[in-house]
Amino acid sequence: MDEKDRLIIRALKEDSSLSHREISKKTHIPLTTVHNRIKRMHKEKLIKKYTIQVDNEKLGLALAAYIMVTVNQQLAGRKITQQEIAKHIKKFSCVDSVDIVTGQTDLLVKIRCASIRDLDTFITKDLRSIDGIDKTVSMIVLEEM
């Protein structure tokens, strides 16, 4: 990966809907070079997918929160993994992401919901009912940068 690849990736990160021609103009890289490099980056799985960024307030999901989850891996005589719990958490529609992390917590969950009441319901009724979850610590996002 060289500087041209980095410029192309940066342009796609800013707006994945850009055409090859628009990327060429923006990066000052010839159109055929842009096309061939994007094709190669797809083939090499450097570019995995294209996505969008939505206005969560307009979707009625103005509240964002991070929840640190501590896992108790010993569950009724069997060991449960962080990966199993993360997959279970990921199934909830309000969950944006679940990451396995190091430190004092095991998982970092980002959620989006409409209200504090929805956040409370998710934590107390959904999340804490999952076998293997020991404790949670929540942080409400005040401003996204």
CSV table of N, CA and C in Angstrom, one decimal:
chain,number,residue,atom,x,y,z
A,1,MET,N,0.9,-1.2,0.0
A,1,MET,CA,0.0,0.0,0.0
A,1,MET,C,0.9,1.2,0.0
A,2,ASP,N,0.6,2.1,-0.9
A,2,ASP,CA,1.4,3.3,-1.0
A,2,ASP,C,0.6,4.6,-0.8
A,3,GLU,N,1.1,5.7,-1.1
A,3,GLU,CA,0.4,7.0,-0.8
A,3,GLU,C,-0.8,7.1,-1.7
A,4,LYS,N,-0.8,6.7,-3.0
A,4,LYS,CA,-1.9,6.7,-3.8
A,4,LYS,C,-3.1,5.9,-3.3
A,5,ASP,N,-2.8,4.7,-2.8
A,5,ASP,CA,-3.8,3.9,-2.1
A,5,ASP,C,-4.4,4.6,-0.9
A,6,ARG,N,-3.6,5.2,-0.1
A,6,ARG,CA,-4.0,5.9,1.1
A,6,ARG,C,-5.0,7.1,0.7
A,7,LEU,N,-4.6,7.8,-0.4
A,7,LEU,CA,-5.5,8.9,-0.8
A,7,LEU,C,-6.8,8.4,-1.3
A,8,ILE,N,-6.8,7.3,-2.0
A,8,ILE,CA,-8.1,6.7,-2.5
A,8,ILE,C,-8.9,6.3,-1.4
A,9,ILE,N,-8.3,5.6,-0.4
A,9,ILE,CA,-9.1,5.1,0.8
A,9,ILE,C,-9.6,6.3,1.6
A,10,ARG,N,-8.8,7.3,1.7
A,10,ARG,CA,-9.3,8.5,2.5
A,10,ARG,C,-10.5,9.1,1.8
A,11,ALA,N,-10.4,9.2,0.5
A,11,ALA,CA,-11.6,9.8,-0.2
A,11,ALA,C,-12.8,8.9,-0.1
A,12,LEU,N,-12.7,7.6,-0.1
A,12,LEU,CA,-13.8,6.7,0.0
A,12,LEU,C,-14.3,6.7,1.5
A,13,LYS,N,-13.4,6.9,2.5
A,13,LYS,CA,-13.9,7.0,3.9
A,13,LYS,C,-14.8,8.2,4.1
A,14,GLU,N,-14.4,9.3,3.4
A,14,GLU,CA,-15.1,10.6,3.5
A,14,GLU,C,-16.5,10.4,2.8
A,15,ASP,N,-16.5,9.7,1.7
A,15,ASP,CA,-17.8,9.6,1.0
A,15,ASP,C,-17.7,8.4,0.1
A,16,SER,N,-18.3,7.3,0.5
A,16,SER,CA,-18.2,6.0,-0.2
A,16,SER,C,-19.0,6.0,-1.5
A,17,SER,N,-19.8,7.0,-1.7
A,17,SER,CA,-20.6,7.1,-2.9
A,17,SER,C,-19.9,7.8,-4.1
A,18,LEU,N,-18.7,8.2,-3.9
A,18,LEU,CA,-17.9,8.9,-4.9
A,18,LEU,C,-17.6,7.9,-6.1
A,19,SER,N,-17.8,8.5,-7.3
A,19,SER,CA,-17.4,7.7,-8.5
A,19,SER,C,-15.9,7.7,-8.6
A,20,HIS,N,-15.4,6.8,-9.5
A,20,HIS,CA,-14.0,6.7,-9.7
A,20,HIS,C,-13.5,8.1,-10.3
A,21,ARG,N,-14.3,8.6,-11.2
A,21,ARG,CA,-14.0,9.9,-11.8
A,21,ARG,C,-13.9,11.0,-10.7
A,22,GLU,N,-14.8,11.0,-9.7
A,22,GLU,CA,-14.8,12.0,-8.7
A,22,GLU,C,-13.5,11.8,-7.8
A,23,ILE,N,-13.2,10.6,-7.5
A,23,ILE,CA,-12.0,10.2,-6.7
A,23,ILE,C,-10.8,10.7,-7.4
A,24,SER,N,-10.7,10.5,-8.7
A,24,SER,CA,-9.6,10.9,-9.6
A,24,SER,C,-9.4,12.4,-9.5
A,25,LYS,N,-10.5,13.2,-9.6
A,25,LYS,CA,-10.4,14.6,-9.5
A,25,LYS,C,-10.0,15.1,-8.1
A,26,LYS,N,-10.5,14.4,-7.1
A,26,LYS,CA,-10.2,14.8,-5.8
A,26,LYS,C,-8.8,14.5,-5.4
A,27,THR,N,-8.2,13.4,-5.9
A,27,THR,CA,-6.9,13.0,-5.4
A,27,THR,C,-5.8,13.3,-6.5
A,28,HIS,N,-6.2,13.8,-7.7
A,28,HIS,CA,-5.3,14.1,-8.7
A,28,HIS,C,-4.5,12.8,-9.2
A,29,ILE,N,-5.2,11.7,-9.1
A,29,ILE,CA,-4.7,10.4,-9.6
A,29,ILE,C,-5.4,10.1,-10.9
A,30,PRO,N,-4.8,9.6,-11.9
A,30,PRO,CA,-5.5,9.3,-13.2
A,30,PRO,C,-6.6,8.3,-13.0
A,31,LEU,N,-7.7,8.5,-13.7
A,31,LEU,CA,-8.9,7.7,-13.6
A,31,LEU,C,-8.6,6.2,-13.7
A,32,THR,N,-7.8,5.8,-14.7
A,32,THR,CA,-7.5,4.3,-14.8
A,32,THR,C,-6.8,3.8,-13.6
A,33,THR,N,-5.9,4.6,-13.1
A,33,THR,CA,-5.1,4.2,-11.9
A,33,THR,C,-6.1,4.0,-10.7
A,34,VAL,N,-7.0,5.0,-10.5
A,34,VAL,CA,-8.0,4.8,-9.5
A,34,VAL,C,-8.8,3.6,-9.6
A,35,HIS,N,-9.3,3.3,-10.8
A,35,HIS,CA,-10.1,2.2,-11.1
A,35,HIS,C,-9.3,0.9,-10.8
A,36,ASN,N,-8.1,0.8,-11.3
A,36,ASN,CA,-7.3,-0.4,-11.1
A,36,ASN,C,-6.9,-0.7,-9.7
A,37,ARG,N,-6.7,0.4,-9.0
A,37,ARG,CA,-6.3,0.3,-7.6
A,37,ARG,C,-7.5,-0.1,-6.7
A,38,ILE,N,-8.6,0.4,-7.0
A,38,ILE,CA,-9.8,0.0,-6.2
A,38,ILE,C,-10.2,-1.4,-6.5
A,39,LYS,N,-10.1,-1.8,-7.7
A,39,LYS,CA,-10.3,-3.2,-8.1
A,39,LYS,C,-9.3,-4.1,-7.4
A,40,ARG,N,-8.1,-3.8,-7.3
A,40,ARG,CA,-7.1,-4.6,-6.6
A,40,ARG,C,-7.3,-4.6,-5.1
A,41,MET,N,-7.7,-3.5,-4.5
A,41,MET,CA,-8.0,-3.4,-3.1
A,41,MET,C,-9.2,-4.3,-2.7
A,42,HIS,N,-10.2,-4.4,-3.6
A,42,HIS,CA,-11.3,-5.3,-3.4
A,42,HIS,C,-10.8,-6.7,-3.4
A,43,LYS,N,-10.1,-7.0,-4.4
A,43,LYS,CA,-9.6,-8.4,-4.6
A,43,LYS,C,-8.7,-8.9,-3.4
A,44,GLU,N,-7.9,-7.9,-2.9
A,44,GLU,CA,-7.1,-8.3,-1.7
A,44,GLU,C,-7.8,-8.1,-0.4
A,45,LYS,N,-9.1,-7.8,-0.5
A,45,LYS,CA,-9.9,-7.6,0.7
A,45,LYS,C,-9.5,-6.5,1.6
A,46,LEU,N,-8.7,-5.6,1.1
A,46,LEU,CA,-8.4,-4.3,1.8
A,46,LEU,C,-9.6,-3.5,2.0
A,47,ILE,N,-10.4,-3.4,0.9
A,47,ILE,CA,-11.7,-2.8,1.0
A,47,ILE,C,-12.7,-3.9,1.2
A,48,LYS,N,-13.4,-3.9,2.4
A,48,LYS,CA,-14.3,-5.0,2.7
A,48,LYS,C,-15.8,-4.7,2.2
A,49,LYS,N,-16.2,-3.4,2.4
A,49,LYS,CA,-17.5,-3.0,2.1
A,49,LYS,C,-17.6,-1.5,2.1
A,50,TYR,N,-18.7,-1.0,1.5
A,50,TYR,CA,-19.0,0.4,1.5
A,50,TYR,C,-20.2,0.6,2.4
A,51,THR,N,-20.3,1.7,3.1
A,51,THR,CA,-21.4,1.9,4.0
A,51,THR,C,-21.8,3.4,4.0
A,52,ILE,N,-22.8,3.7,4.8
A,52,ILE,CA,-23.3,5.0,4.9
A,52,ILE,C,-23.3,5.6,6.3
A,53,GLN,N,-23.4,6.9,6.4
A,53,GLN,CA,-23.5,7.5,7.7
A,53,GLN,C,-24.9,8.2,7.7
A,54,VAL,N,-25.7,7.9,8.7
A,54,VAL,CA,-27.1,8.4,8.7
A,54,VAL,C,-27.2,9.5,9.8
A,55,ASP,N,-28.3,10.2,9.7
A,55,ASP,CA,-28.6,11.2,10.7
A,55,ASP,C,-29.5,10.5,11.8
A,56,ASN,N,-28.9,10.1,12.9
A,56,ASN,CA,-29.6,9.3,13.9
A,56,ASN,C,-30.7,10.1,14.6
A,57,GLU,N,-30.6,11.4,14.7
A,57,GLU,CA,-31.7,12.2,15.3
A,57,GLU,C,-32.9,12.1,14.4
A,58,LYS,N,-32.7,12.2,13.1
A,58,LYS,CA,-33.9,12.1,12.2
A,58,LYS,C,-34.5,10.7,12.2
A,59,LEU,N,-33.7,9.7,12.5
A,59,LEU,CA,-34.2,8.4,12.6
A,59,LEU,C,-34.9,8.1,14.0
A,60,GLY,N,-34.8,9.1,14.9
A,60,GLY,CA,-35.4,8.9,16.2
A,60,GLY,C,-34.5,8.2,17.2
A,61,LEU,N,-33.2,8.2,16.9
A,61,LEU,CA,-32.2,7.5,17.7
A,61,LEU,C,-31.1,8.5,18.2
A,62,ALA,N,-31.6,9.6,18.8
A,62,ALA,CA,-30.7,10.7,19.2
A,62,ALA,C,-29.7,10.3,20.4
A,63,LEU,N,-30.1,9.3,21.2
A,63,LEU,CA,-29.3,8.9,22.3
A,63,LEU,C,-28.3,7.8,22.0
A,64,ALA,N,-27.0,8.1,22.2
A,64,ALA,CA,-26.0,7.1,22.0
A,64,ALA,C,-25.3,6.9,23.4
A,65,ALA,N,-24.9,5.6,23.6
A,65,ALA,CA,-24.3,5.3,24.8
A,65,ALA,C,-23.3,4.2,24.6
A,66,TYR,N,-22.2,4.2,25.4
A,66,TYR,CA,-21.3,3.1,25.5
A,66,TYR,C,-21.5,2.3,26.8
A,67,ILE,N,-21.5,1.0,26.7
A,67,ILE,CA,-21.7,0.2,27.9
A,67,ILE,C,-20.5,-0.8,28.0
A,68,MET,N,-19.8,-0.6,29.1
A,68,MET,CA,-18.7,-1.6,29.4
A,68,MET,C,-19.3,-2.8,30.1
A,69,VAL,N,-19.0,-3.9,29.5
A,69,VAL,CA,-19.6,-5.2,30.0
A,69,VAL,C,-18.4,-6.1,30.6
A,70,THR,N,-18.6,-6.5,31.8
A,70,THR,CA,-17.7,-7.5,32.4
A,70,THR,C,-18.4,-8.9,32.3
A,71,VAL,N,-17.6,-9.8,31.9
A,71,VAL,CA,-18.1,-11.2,31.6
A,71,VAL,C,-17.6,-12.1,32.7
A,72,ASN,N,-18.5,-13.0,33.2
A,72,ASN,CA,-18.2,-14.1,34.1
A,72,ASN,C,-18.2,-15.3,33.2
A,73,GLN,N,-17.0,-15.9,32.9
A,73,GLN,CA,-17.0,-16.9,31.9
A,73,GLN,C,-17.4,-18.3,32.5
A,74,GLN,N,-17.5,-18.4,33.8
A,74,GLN,CA,-17.9,-19.7,34.4
A,74,GLN,C,-19.4,-19.6,34.6
A,75,LEU,N,-20.1,-20.5,33.9
A,75,LEU,CA,-21.6,-20.5,33.9
A,75,LEU,C,-22.1,-21.9,34.1
A,76,ALA,N,-22.6,-22.2,35.3
A,76,ALA,CA,-23.2,-23.5,35.6
A,76,ALA,C,-22.4,-24.6,35.1
A,77,GLY,N,-21.1,-24.6,35.4
A,77,GLY,CA,-20.3,-25.8,35.1
A,77,GLY,C,-19.7,-25.8,33.7
A,78,ARG,N,-20.1,-24.8,32.9
A,78,ARG,CA,-19.4,-24.7,31.5
A,78,ARG,C,-18.9,-23.3,31.3
A,79,LYS,N,-17.9,-23.2,30.5
A,79,LYS,CA,-17.2,-22.0,30.2
A,79,LYS,C,-17.9,-21.3,29.0
A,80,ILE,N,-18.3,-20.0,29.2
A,80,ILE,CA,-18.9,-19.2,28.1
A,80,ILE,C,-17.8,-18.2,27.7
A,81,THR,N,-17.7,-18.0,26.4
A,81,THR,CA,-16.7,-17.1,25.8
A,81,THR,C,-17.2,-15.7,25.6
A,82,GLN,N,-16.3,-14.8,25.6
A,82,GLN,CA,-16.6,-13.4,25.3
A,82,GLN,C,-17.2,-13.3,23.9
A,83,GLN,N,-16.7,-14.1,23.0
A,83,GLN,CA,-17.3,-14.1,21.6
A,83,GLN,C,-18.7,-14.6,21.6
A,84,GLU,N,-19.1,-15.6,22.3
A,84,GLU,CA,-20.5,-16.0,22.4
A,84,GLU,C,-21.4,-14.9,22.9
A,85,ILE,N,-21.0,-14.3,24.0
A,85,ILE,CA,-21.8,-13.2,24.5
A,85,ILE,C,-21.9,-12.0,23.6
A,86,ALA,N,-20.8,-11.7,22.9
A,86,ALA,CA,-20.7,-10.6,22.0
A,86,ALA,C,-21.7,-10.8,20.8
A,87,LYS,N,-21.7,-12.1,20.3
A,87,LYS,CA,-22.7,-12.4,19.2
A,87,LYS,C,-24.1,-12.3,19.7
A,88,HIS,N,-24.4,-12.7,20.9
A,88,HIS,CA,-25.7,-12.6,21.4
A,88,HIS,C,-26.2,-11.1,21.5
A,89,ILE,N,-25.3,-10.3,22.0
A,89,ILE,CA,-25.5,-8.8,22.2
A,89,ILE,C,-25.8,-8.2,20.9
A,90,LYS,N,-25.0,-8.5,19.9
A,90,LYS,CA,-25.1,-7.9,18.5
A,90,LYS,C,-26.4,-8.1,17.9
A,91,LYS,N,-27.2,-9.1,18.3
A,91,LYS,CA,-28.5,-9.4,17.7
A,91,LYS,C,-29.6,-8.3,18.0
A,92,PHE,N,-29.4,-7.5,19.1
A,92,PHE,CA,-30.3,-6.5,19.4
A,92,PHE,C,-30.3,-5.3,18.4
A,93,SER,N,-31.4,-4.8,18.0
A,93,SER,CA,-31.5,-3.8,17.0
A,93,SER,C,-30.9,-2.5,17.4
A,94,CYS,N,-30.8,-2.2,18.7
A,94,CYS,CA,-30.3,-0.9,19.1
A,94,CYS,C,-28.7,-0.9,19.2
A,95,VAL,N,-28.1,-2.1,19.0
A,95,VAL,CA,-26.7,-2.2,19.1
A,95,VAL,C,-26.0,-1.8,17.8
A,96,ASP,N,-25.1,-0.8,17.9
A,96,ASP,CA,-24.3,-0.4,16.8
A,96,ASP,C,-23.0,-1.3,16.6
A,97,SER,N,-22.4,-1.6,17.7
A,97,SER,CA,-21.1,-2.4,17.7
A,97,SER,C,-20.9,-3.0,19.0
A,98,VAL,N,-20.1,-4.1,18.9
A,98,VAL,CA,-19.7,-4.8,20.1
A,98,VAL,C,-18.2,-5.2,19.9
A,99,ASP,N,-17.4,-4.7,20.8
A,99,ASP,CA,-15.9,-5.0,20.6
A,99,ASP,C,-15.4,-5.7,21.9
A,100,ILE,N,-14.5,-6.7,21.7
A,100,ILE,CA,-13.8,-7.3,22.8
A,100,ILE,C,-12.6,-6.5,23.0
A,101,VAL,N,-12.4,-6.1,24.3
A,101,VAL,CA,-11.3,-5.1,24.6
A,101,VAL,C,-10.5,-5.7,25.8
A,102,THR,N,-9.4,-5.0,26.0
A,102,THR,CA,-8.5,-5.3,27.2
A,102,THR,C,-8.8,-4.3,28.3
A,103,GLY,N,-8.3,-4.6,29.4
A,103,GLY,CA,-8.5,-3.7,30.6
A,103,GLY,C,-9.4,-4.2,31.6
A,104,GLN,N,-10.1,-3.3,32.3
A,104,GLN,CA,-10.9,-3.7,33.4
A,104,GLN,C,-12.3,-4.2,33.0
A,105,THR,N,-12.6,-4.2,31.7
A,105,THR,CA,-13.8,-4.7,31.2
A,105,THR,C,-13.5,-5.6,30.0
A,106,ASP,N,-14.5,-6.4,29.6
A,106,ASP,CA,-14.3,-7.4,28.6
A,106,ASP,C,-14.9,-7.0,27.2
A,107,LEU,N,-16.0,-6.3,27.3
A,107,LEU,CA,-16.7,-5.9,26.0
A,107,LEU,C,-17.0,-4.4,26.1
A,108,LEU,N,-17.0,-3.8,24.9
A,108,LEU,CA,-17.5,-2.4,24.8
A,108,LEU,C,-18.6,-2.4,23.8
A,109,VAL,N,-19.8,-2.0,24.3
A,109,VAL,CA,-21.0,-2.0,23.4
A,109,VAL,C,-21.4,-0.6,23.1
A,110,LYS,N,-21.6,-0.3,21.9
A,110,LYS,CA,-22.2,1.0,21.5
A,110,LYS,C,-23.6,0.8,21.1
A,111,ILE,N,-24.5,1.6,21.7
A,111,ILE,CA,-25.9,1.5,21.3
A,111,ILE,C,-26.5,2.8,20.9
A,112,ARG,N,-27.6,2.8,20.2
A,112,ARG,CA,-28.4,4.0,19.8
A,112,ARG,C,-29.8,3.7,20.2
A,113,CYS,N,-30.4,4.6,20.8
A,113,CYS,CA,-31.9,4.5,21.2
A,113,CYS,C,-32.5,5.9,21.2
A,114,ALA,N,-33.8,5.8,21.4
A,114,ALA,CA,-34.6,7.1,21.4
A,114,ALA,C,-34.6,7.8,22.7
A,115,SER,N,-34.5,7.1,23.8
A,115,SER,CA,-34.6,7.8,25.1
A,115,SER,C,-33.9,7.1,26.2
A,116,ILE,N,-33.8,7.8,27.3
A,116,ILE,CA,-33.2,7.2,28.5
A,116,ILE,C,-34.0,6.0,29.0
A,117,ARG,N,-35.3,6.0,28.8
A,117,ARG,CA,-36.1,4.9,29.2
A,117,ARG,C,-35.8,3.7,28.3
A,118,ASP,N,-35.5,3.9,27.0
A,118,ASP,CA,-35.1,2.8,26.1
A,118,ASP,C,-33.8,2.2,26.5
A,119,LEU,N,-32.9,3.1,26.9
A,119,LEU,CA,-31.5,2.7,27.4
A,119,LEU,C,-31.7,1.9,28.6
A,120,ASP,N,-32.5,2.4,29.6
A,120,ASP,CA,-32.7,1.6,30.8
A,120,ASP,C,-33.3,0.2,30.6
A,121,THR,N,-34.3,0.2,29.7
A,121,THR,CA,-34.9,-1.1,29.4
A,121,THR,C,-33.9,-2.1,28.7
A,122,PHE,N,-33.1,-1.6,27.8
A,122,PHE,CA,-32.0,-2.4,27.2
A,122,PHE,C,-31.1,-3.0,28.2
A,123,ILE,N,-30.6,-2.1,29.1
A,123,ILE,CA,-29.6,-2.5,30.1
A,123,ILE,C,-30.2,-3.5,31.1
A,124,THR,N,-31.3,-3.1,31.7
A,124,THR,CA,-31.9,-3.9,32.8
A,124,THR,C,-32.6,-5.1,32.4
A,125,LYS,N,-33.3,-5.1,31.2
A,125,LYS,CA,-34.1,-6.2,30.8
A,125,LYS,C,-33.4,-7.1,29.8
A,126,ASP,N,-32.7,-6.5,28.8
A,126,ASP,CA,-32.1,-7.3,27.8
A,126,ASP,C,-30.7,-7.7,28.1
A,127,LEU,N,-29.8,-6.7,28.3
A,127,LEU,CA,-28.4,-7.0,28.5
A,127,LEU,C,-28.1,-7.8,29.7
A,128,ARG,N,-28.6,-7.4,30.8
A,128,ARG,CA,-28.3,-8.1,32.1
A,128,ARG,C,-29.0,-9.4,32.2
A,129,SER,N,-29.9,-9.7,31.3
A,129,SER,CA,-30.5,-11.1,31.3
A,129,SER,C,-29.7,-12.1,30.6
A,130,ILE,N,-28.7,-11.7,29.9
A,130,ILE,CA,-27.8,-12.6,29.1
A,130,ILE,C,-26.9,-13.4,30.1
A,131,ASP,N,-27.0,-14.7,30.1
A,131,ASP,CA,-26.1,-15.5,30.9
A,131,ASP,C,-24.6,-15.2,30.6
A,132,GLY,N,-23.9,-15.0,31.7
A,132,GLY,CA,-22.4,-14.7,31.6
A,132,GLY,C,-22.1,-13.3,31.7
A,133,ILE,N,-23.1,-12.4,31.7
A,133,ILE,CA,-22.8,-11.0,32.0
A,133,ILE,C,-22.8,-10.7,33.4
A,134,ASP,N,-21.7,-10.3,33.9
A,134,ASP,CA,-21.5,-10.1,35.4
A,134,ASP,C,-21.9,-8.7,35.8
A,135,LYS,N,-21.4,-7.6,35.1
A,135,LYS,CA,-21.8,-6.3,35.5
A,135,LYS,C,-21.6,-5.4,34.2
A,136,THR,N,-22.3,-4.2,34.3
A,136,THR,CA,-22.2,-3.2,33.2
A,136,THR,C,-21.9,-1.8,33.8
A,137,VAL,N,-21.3,-1.0,33.1
A,137,VAL,CA,-21.1,0.4,33.4
A,137,VAL,C,-21.4,1.2,32.1
A,138,SER,N,-22.3,2.2,32.3
A,138,SER,CA,-22.8,2.9,31.1
A,138,SER,C,-22.2,4.3,31.0
A,139,MET,N,-22.0,4.8,29.8
A,139,MET,CA,-21.6,6.1,29.6
A,139,MET,C,-22.5,6.7,28.5
A,140,ILE,N,-23.2,7.8,28.7
A,140,ILE,CA,-24.0,8.4,27.7
A,140,ILE,C,-23.1,9.4,26.9
A,141,VAL,N,-23.3,9.4,25.6
A,141,VAL,CA,-22.5,10.3,24.8
A,141,VAL,C,-23.2,11.7,24.8
A,142,LEU,N,-22.4,12.7,25.1
A,142,LEU,CA,-22.9,14.0,25.1
A,142,LEU,C,-22.8,14.7,23.8
A,143,GLU,N,-21.7,14.4,23.1
A,143,GLU,CA,-21.5,15.0,21.7
A,143,GLU,C,-20.6,14.1,20.9
A,144,GLU,N,-21.0,13.9,19.7
A,144,GLU,CA,-20.2,13.0,18.8
A,144,GLU,C,-19.4,14.0,17.9
A,145,MET,N,-18.2,13.7,17.7
A,145,MET,CA,-17.3,14.5,17.0
A,145,MET,C,-17.0,13.9,15.6
